[in-house]
């Protein structure tokens, strides 16, 4: 497949305006400036683009939730969620650092579609190079008149602000992000009202992920039908970035069509298993928050929203973590639980108490003090966390826990009976 999202990655000075424009950059924005906002929304709807941040909600439909016309007292805002913090996920970083103007162009087109004249890019605090490059790129674009007043003679004006977060996983949740952007603690809000009605400063706001926005110039430039032609069906379209990590020879970010087979991704792009002779044991296909798959479940499985949902897991952020036969699955689950217990904002009791409870039980099992009833207790605690909190962080801890215990129960039972792992740790 022709690389489109990563077409500028690896090019000298790919982050500079001169390079970006020489390779056709900002032509889509110029075209979008001649289009009505509803035309842009319609093209994105037709393309079938679904959010690449994890939820997979149709992007054009999300944009259409915004009011049709901004009121002078209620301006519209676009916010780019660049707070990439899911373990196993590092695709947005590649785009931000290597092609910041692609993201700026996507932000500007999206802003025009939702009738906004102000964009905030909220970037993870640890992404220092990415933040600097975005700030430099925004300054270049502002100097060239691409950001600012009367963009491409359209009479429409828009500014972009790059805002660095302080580094909290929960700030990747859109309402927590908005509170943090306003200077408050990054706590998720109850929904409804949704950001399209009550977003930043209480104004109509659309929040989109980096990769989602980087797809937008491609749709405007090449057409919705071209975008829709990539992928297995109309619900799963377009090019996709997959993060590959774990026991593979070539970990990294790879661009491939939506719906590529999981084992093809591991073998053809990742170079196969890291150590010769070792077999695949498990894969977490969409970042640490989604249910794990056993090796036999990966046969013929496609990496798209619906195929993975049918398999009982999720595409999520496409952070694909590969584990070979030597992996201690109890240790992996304990590590995941530690992350979510640390990152819970503490606002909801099921999450605040549940994530810590899961970690305590898993640590007890791992340290050789596990009890036979601990496995049912893990499932019960996780079950009472799901769907009972303001945001999905509790689900993000509970879903992998239930799947690990269910699919690798024999390893947990071995720890409880013998006080040690049944596999040699890689």
mmCIF file of N, CA and C in Angstrom, residues 33-111:
data_model
loop_
_atom_site.group_PDB
_atom_site.id
_atom_site.type_symbol
_atom_site.label_atom_id
_atom_site.label_comp_id
_atom_site.label_asym_id
_atom_site.label_seq_id
_atom_site.Cartn_x
_atom_site.Cartn_y
_atom_site.Cartn_z
ATOM 1 N N UNK A 33 -10.696 25.687 2.088
ATOM 2 C CA UNK A 33 -11.097 27.081 2.291
ATOM 3 C C UNK A 33 -12.088 27.545 1.233
ATOM 4 N N UNK A 34 -12.183 26.802 0.134
ATOM 5 C CA UNK A 34 -13.180 27.127 -0.898
ATOM 6 C C UNK A 34 -14.458 26.312 -0.704
ATOM 7 N N UNK A 35 -14.460 25.456 0.287
ATOM 8 C CA UNK A 35 -15.630 24.611 0.565
ATOM 9 C C UNK A 35 -16.421 25.184 1.739
ATOM 10 N N UNK A 36 -17.709 24.901 1.746
ATOM 11 C CA UNK A 36 -18.536 25.255 2.899
ATOM 12 C C UNK A 36 -18.275 24.246 4.019
ATOM 13 N N UNK A 37 -18.411 24.674 5.261
ATOM 14 C CA UNK A 37 -18.174 23.725 6.364
ATOM 15 C C UNK A 37 -18.963 22.423 6.230
ATOM 16 N N UNK A 38 -20.234 22.525 5.834
ATOM 17 C CA UNK A 38 -21.032 21.300 5.727
ATOM 18 C C UNK A 38 -20.521 20.370 4.630
ATOM 19 N N UNK A 39 -19.893 20.943 3.582
ATOM 20 C CA UNK A 39 -19.296 20.099 2.536
ATOM 21 C C UNK A 39 -18.146 19.279 3.100
ATOM 22 N N UNK A 40 -17.338 19.917 3.947
ATOM 23 C CA UNK A 40 -16.210 19.201 4.558
ATOM 24 C C UNK A 40 -16.728 18.088 5.466
ATOM 25 N N UNK A 41 -17.723 18.427 6.269
ATOM 26 C CA UNK A 41 -18.310 17.416 7.163
ATOM 27 C C UNK A 41 -18.874 16.256 6.336
ATOM 28 N N UNK A 42 -19.534 16.590 5.236
ATOM 29 C CA UNK A 42 -20.117 15.552 4.385
ATOM 30 C C UNK A 42 -19.058 14.638 3.793
ATOM 31 N N UNK A 43 -17.933 15.234 3.354
ATOM 32 C CA UNK A 43 -16.855 14.420 2.772
ATOM 33 C C UNK A 43 -16.276 13.470 3.816
ATOM 34 N N UNK A 44 -16.095 13.954 5.029
ATOM 35 C CA UNK A 44 -15.526 13.102 6.083
ATOM 36 C C UNK A 44 -16.516 12.010 6.480
ATOM 37 N N UNK A 45 -17.805 12.347 6.497
ATOM 38 C CA UNK A 45 -18.820 11.314 6.759
ATOM 39 C C UNK A 45 -18.768 10.230 5.689
ATOM 40 N N UNK A 46 -18.715 10.662 4.419
ATOM 41 C CA UNK A 46 -18.703 9.703 3.311
ATOM 42 C C UNK A 46 -17.475 8.811 3.349
ATOM 43 N N UNK A 47 -16.354 9.365 3.793
ATOM 44 C CA UNK A 47 -15.102 8.591 3.833
ATOM 45 C C UNK A 47 -15.170 7.427 4.810
ATOM 46 N N UNK A 48 -16.045 7.537 5.794
ATOM 47 C CA UNK A 48 -16.129 6.488 6.814
ATOM 48 C C UNK A 48 -15.080 6.592 7.895
ATOM 49 N N UNK A 49 -14.341 7.702 7.942
ATOM 50 C CA UNK A 49 -13.288 7.864 8.950
ATOM 51 C C UNK A 49 -13.857 7.719 10.354
ATOM 52 N N UNK A 50 -13.249 6.819 11.130
ATOM 53 C CA UNK A 50 -13.617 6.648 12.544
ATOM 54 C C UNK A 50 -12.425 7.062 13.411
ATOM 55 N N UNK A 51 -12.718 7.620 14.573
ATOM 56 C CA UNK A 51 -11.680 8.160 15.439
ATOM 57 C C UNK A 51 -10.584 7.155 15.738
ATOM 58 N N UNK A 52 -9.353 7.620 15.618
ATOM 59 C CA UNK A 52 -8.193 6.745 15.799
ATOM 60 C C UNK A 52 -7.646 6.775 17.225
ATOM 61 N N UNK A 53 -8.337 7.439 18.132
ATOM 62 C CA UNK A 53 -7.832 7.545 19.498
ATOM 63 C C UNK A 53 -8.195 6.365 20.370
ATOM 64 N N UNK A 54 -9.157 5.559 19.929
ATOM 65 C CA UNK A 54 -9.540 4.393 20.720
ATOM 66 C C UNK A 54 -11.009 4.070 20.652
ATOM 67 N N UNK A 55 -11.859 5.092 20.671
ATOM 68 C CA UNK A 55 -13.294 4.840 20.716
ATOM 69 C C UNK A 55 -13.860 4.429 19.357
ATOM 70 N N UNK A 56 -13.280 4.918 18.269
ATOM 71 C CA UNK A 56 -13.740 4.532 16.941
ATOM 72 C C UNK A 56 -15.057 5.153 16.527
ATOM 73 N N UNK A 57 -15.410 6.302 17.108
ATOM 74 C CA UNK A 57 -16.669 6.964 16.749
ATOM 75 C C UNK A 57 -16.503 7.660 15.388
ATOM 76 N N UNK A 58 -17.527 7.632 14.527
ATOM 77 C CA UNK A 58 -17.412 8.280 13.204
ATOM 78 C C UNK A 58 -17.117 9.779 13.333
ATOM 79 N N UNK A 59 -16.040 10.208 12.695
ATOM 80 C CA UNK A 59 -15.564 11.575 12.880
ATOM 81 C C UNK A 59 -16.538 12.611 12.324
ATOM 82 N N UNK A 60 -17.049 12.364 11.103
ATOM 83 C CA UNK A 60 -17.975 13.326 10.507
ATOM 84 C C UNK A 60 -19.247 13.474 11.324
ATOM 85 N N UNK A 61 -19.734 12.379 11.879
ATOM 86 C CA UNK A 61 -20.931 12.442 12.730
ATOM 87 C C UNK A 61 -20.641 13.275 13.977
ATOM 88 N N UNK A 62 -19.454 13.072 14.554
ATOM 89 C CA UNK A 62 -19.067 13.842 15.741
ATOM 90 C C UNK A 62 -19.044 15.334 15.427
ATOM 91 N N UNK A 63 -18.495 15.689 14.269
ATOM 92 C CA UNK A 63 -18.451 17.106 13.880
ATOM 93 C C UNK A 63 -19.860 17.674 13.705
ATOM 94 N N UNK A 64 -20.776 16.842 13.211
ATOM 95 C CA UNK A 64 -22.124 17.350 12.933
ATOM 96 C C UNK A 64 -22.919 17.629 14.203
ATOM 97 N N UNK A 65 -22.403 17.200 15.368
ATOM 98 C CA UNK A 65 -23.073 17.507 16.636
ATOM 99 C C UNK A 65 -22.875 18.966 17.051
ATOM 100 N N UNK A 66 -21.905 19.642 16.439
ATOM 101 C CA UNK A 66 -21.655 21.046 16.792
ATOM 102 C C UNK A 66 -22.800 21.914 16.266
ATOM 103 N N UNK A 67 -23.131 22.998 16.983
ATOM 104 C CA UNK A 67 -24.160 23.917 16.478
ATOM 105 C C UNK A 67 -23.792 24.427 15.086
ATOM 106 N N UNK A 68 -24.808 24.745 14.294
ATOM 107 C CA UNK A 68 -24.563 25.152 12.903
ATOM 108 C C UNK A 68 -23.840 26.486 12.795
ATOM 109 N N UNK A 69 -24.178 27.421 13.659
ATOM 110 C CA UNK A 69 -23.536 28.732 13.581
ATOM 111 C C UNK A 69 -23.083 29.167 14.964
ATOM 112 N N UNK A 70 -21.827 29.639 15.069
ATOM 113 C CA UNK A 70 -21.370 30.136 16.370
ATOM 114 C C UNK A 70 -22.121 31.412 16.758
ATOM 115 N N UNK A 71 -22.499 31.514 18.006
ATOM 116 C CA UNK A 71 -23.086 32.743 18.529
ATOM 117 C C UNK A 71 -21.930 33.628 19.017
ATOM 118 N N UNK A 72 -22.029 34.948 18.877
ATOM 119 C CA UNK A 72 -20.927 35.813 19.330
ATOM 120 C C UNK A 72 -20.504 35.537 20.774
ATOM 121 N N UNK A 73 -21.460 35.125 21.592
ATOM 122 C CA UNK A 73 -21.125 34.838 22.990
ATOM 123 C C UNK A 73 -20.762 33.377 23.227
ATOM 124 N N UNK A 74 -20.880 32.573 22.181
ATOM 125 C CA UNK A 74 -20.565 31.141 22.319
ATOM 126 C C UNK A 74 -19.703 30.679 21.135
ATOM 127 N N UNK A 75 -18.426 31.075 21.119
ATOM 128 C CA UNK A 75 -17.535 30.652 20.028
ATOM 129 C C UNK A 75 -17.291 29.145 20.057
ATOM 130 N N UNK A 76 -16.958 28.610 18.895
ATOM 131 C CA UNK A 76 -16.651 27.181 18.784
ATOM 132 C C UNK A 76 -15.150 26.957 18.925
ATOM 133 N N UNK A 77 -14.801 25.799 19.465
ATOM 134 C CA UNK A 77 -13.384 25.455 19.608
ATOM 135 C C UNK A 77 -13.130 24.050 19.065
ATOM 136 N N UNK A 78 -11.909 23.869 18.550
ATOM 137 C CA UNK A 78 -11.422 22.537 18.201
ATOM 138 C C UNK A 78 -10.230 22.239 19.101
ATOM 139 N N UNK A 79 -10.220 21.056 19.685
ATOM 140 C CA UNK A 79 -9.107 20.641 20.541
ATOM 141 C C UNK A 79 -8.514 19.354 19.977
ATOM 142 N N UNK A 80 -7.205 19.355 19.783
ATOM 143 C CA UNK A 80 -6.498 18.154 19.337
ATOM 144 C C UNK A 80 -5.949 17.423 20.559
ATOM 145 N N UNK A 81 -6.356 16.181 20.710
ATOM 146 C CA UNK A 81 -5.885 15.352 21.818
ATOM 147 C C UNK A 81 -4.556 14.701 21.420
ATOM 148 N N UNK A 82 -3.455 15.299 21.859
ATOM 149 C CA UNK A 82 -2.118 14.752 21.597
ATOM 150 C C UNK A 82 -1.497 14.235 22.894
ATOM 151 N N UNK A 83 -2.363 13.851 23.836
ATOM 152 C CA UNK A 83 -1.906 13.333 25.127
ATOM 153 C C UNK A 83 -1.819 11.809 25.057
ATOM 154 N N UNK A 84 -0.905 11.333 24.247
ATOM 155 C CA UNK A 84 -0.798 9.903 23.976
ATOM 156 C C UNK A 84 -0.098 9.206 25.146
ATOM 157 N N UNK A 85 -0.877 8.471 25.961
ATOM 158 C CA UNK A 85 -0.296 7.903 27.181
ATOM 159 C C UNK A 85 -0.590 6.424 27.369
ATOM 160 N N UNK A 86 -1.293 5.803 26.433
ATOM 161 C CA UNK A 86 -1.635 4.387 26.592
ATOM 162 C C UNK A 86 -0.376 3.533 26.448
ATOM 163 N N UNK A 87 -0.068 2.681 27.412
ATOM 164 C CA UNK A 87 1.100 1.799 27.260
ATOM 165 C C UNK A 87 1.017 0.993 25.968
ATOM 166 N N UNK A 88 2.101 0.967 25.222
ATOM 167 C CA UNK A 88 2.146 0.254 23.956
ATOM 168 C C UNK A 88 1.770 1.110 22.766
ATOM 169 N N UNK A 89 1.487 2.385 22.987
ATOM 170 C CA UNK A 89 1.008 3.260 21.915
ATOM 171 C C UNK A 89 1.949 4.449 21.733
ATOM 172 N N UNK A 90 2.447 4.606 20.490
ATOM 173 C CA UNK A 90 3.410 5.685 20.236
ATOM 174 C C UNK A 90 3.329 6.175 18.791
ATOM 175 N N UNK A 91 2.152 6.013 18.179
ATOM 176 C CA UNK A 91 1.969 6.384 16.775
ATOM 177 C C UNK A 91 1.847 7.893 16.576
ATOM 178 N N UNK A 92 1.133 8.565 17.493
ATOM 179 C CA UNK A 92 0.955 10.009 17.345
ATOM 180 C C UNK A 92 2.287 10.735 17.472
ATOM 181 N N UNK A 93 3.142 10.203 18.320
ATOM 182 C CA UNK A 93 4.468 10.812 18.491
ATOM 183 C C UNK A 93 5.222 10.857 17.162
ATOM 184 N N UNK A 94 5.124 9.764 16.380
ATOM 185 C CA UNK A 94 5.803 9.712 15.082
ATOM 186 C C UNK A 94 5.333 10.846 14.177
ATOM 187 N N UNK A 95 4.019 11.055 14.127
ATOM 188 C CA UNK A 95 3.470 12.102 13.263
ATOM 189 C C UNK A 95 3.834 13.497 13.771
ATOM 190 N N UNK A 96 3.718 13.688 15.079
ATOM 191 C CA UNK A 96 3.985 15.016 15.654
ATOM 192 C C UNK A 96 5.438 15.428 15.419
ATOM 193 N N UNK A 97 6.359 14.511 15.658
ATOM 194 C CA UNK A 97 7.779 14.862 15.568
ATOM 195 C C UNK A 97 8.264 14.968 14.124
ATOM 196 N N UNK A 98 7.712 14.130 13.249
ATOM 197 C CA UNK A 98 8.226 14.086 11.879
ATOM 198 C C UNK A 98 7.418 14.877 10.871
ATOM 199 N N UNK A 99 6.144 15.112 11.166
ATOM 200 C CA UNK A 99 5.302 15.798 10.188
ATOM 201 C C UNK A 99 4.305 16.722 10.896
ATOM 202 N N UNK A 100 4.808 17.688 11.671
ATOM 203 C CA UNK A 100 3.886 18.536 12.448
ATOM 204 C C UNK A 100 2.950 19.361 11.575
ATOM 205 N N UNK A 101 3.408 19.720 10.354
ATOM 206 C CA UNK A 101 2.532 20.528 9.487
ATOM 207 C C UNK A 101 1.327 19.719 8.994
ATOM 208 N N UNK A 102 1.469 18.391 8.869
ATOM 209 C CA UNK A 102 0.307 17.568 8.497
ATOM 210 C C UNK A 102 -0.758 17.677 9.585
ATOM 211 N N UNK A 103 -0.327 17.648 10.834
ATOM 212 C CA UNK A 103 -1.289 17.786 11.930
ATOM 213 C C UNK A 103 -1.904 19.186 11.938
ATOM 214 N N UNK A 104 -1.078 20.205 11.730
ATOM 215 C CA UNK A 104 -1.630 21.571 11.704
ATOM 216 C C UNK A 104 -2.652 21.721 10.586
ATOM 217 N N UNK A 105 -2.337 21.148 9.415
ATOM 218 C CA UNK A 105 -3.269 21.246 8.290
ATOM 219 C C UNK A 105 -4.583 20.531 8.620
ATOM 220 N N UNK A 106 -4.480 19.356 9.241
ATOM 221 C CA UNK A 106 -5.687 18.636 9.638
ATOM 222 C C UNK A 106 -6.509 19.416 10.655
ATOM 223 N N UNK A 107 -5.800 20.058 11.599
ATOM 224 C CA UNK A 107 -6.495 20.866 12.611
ATOM 225 C C UNK A 107 -7.248 22.027 11.966
ATOM 226 N N UNK A 108 -6.604 22.697 11.015
ATOM 227 C CA UNK A 108 -7.226 23.862 10.391
ATOM 228 C C UNK A 108 -8.450 23.466 9.567
ATOM 229 N N UNK A 109 -8.343 22.352 8.832
ATOM 230 C CA UNK A 109 -9.498 21.907 8.037
ATOM 231 C C UNK A 109 -10.651 21.517 8.958
ATOM 232 N N UNK A 110 -10.328 20.798 10.036
ATOM 233 C CA UNK A 110 -11.368 20.402 10.991
ATOM 234 C C UNK A 110 -11.989 21.623 11.654
ATOM 235 N N UNK A 111 -11.150 22.614 11.960
ATOM 236 C CA UNK A 111 -11.661 23.840 12.581
ATOM 237 C C UNK A 111 -12.637 24.544 11.646
#
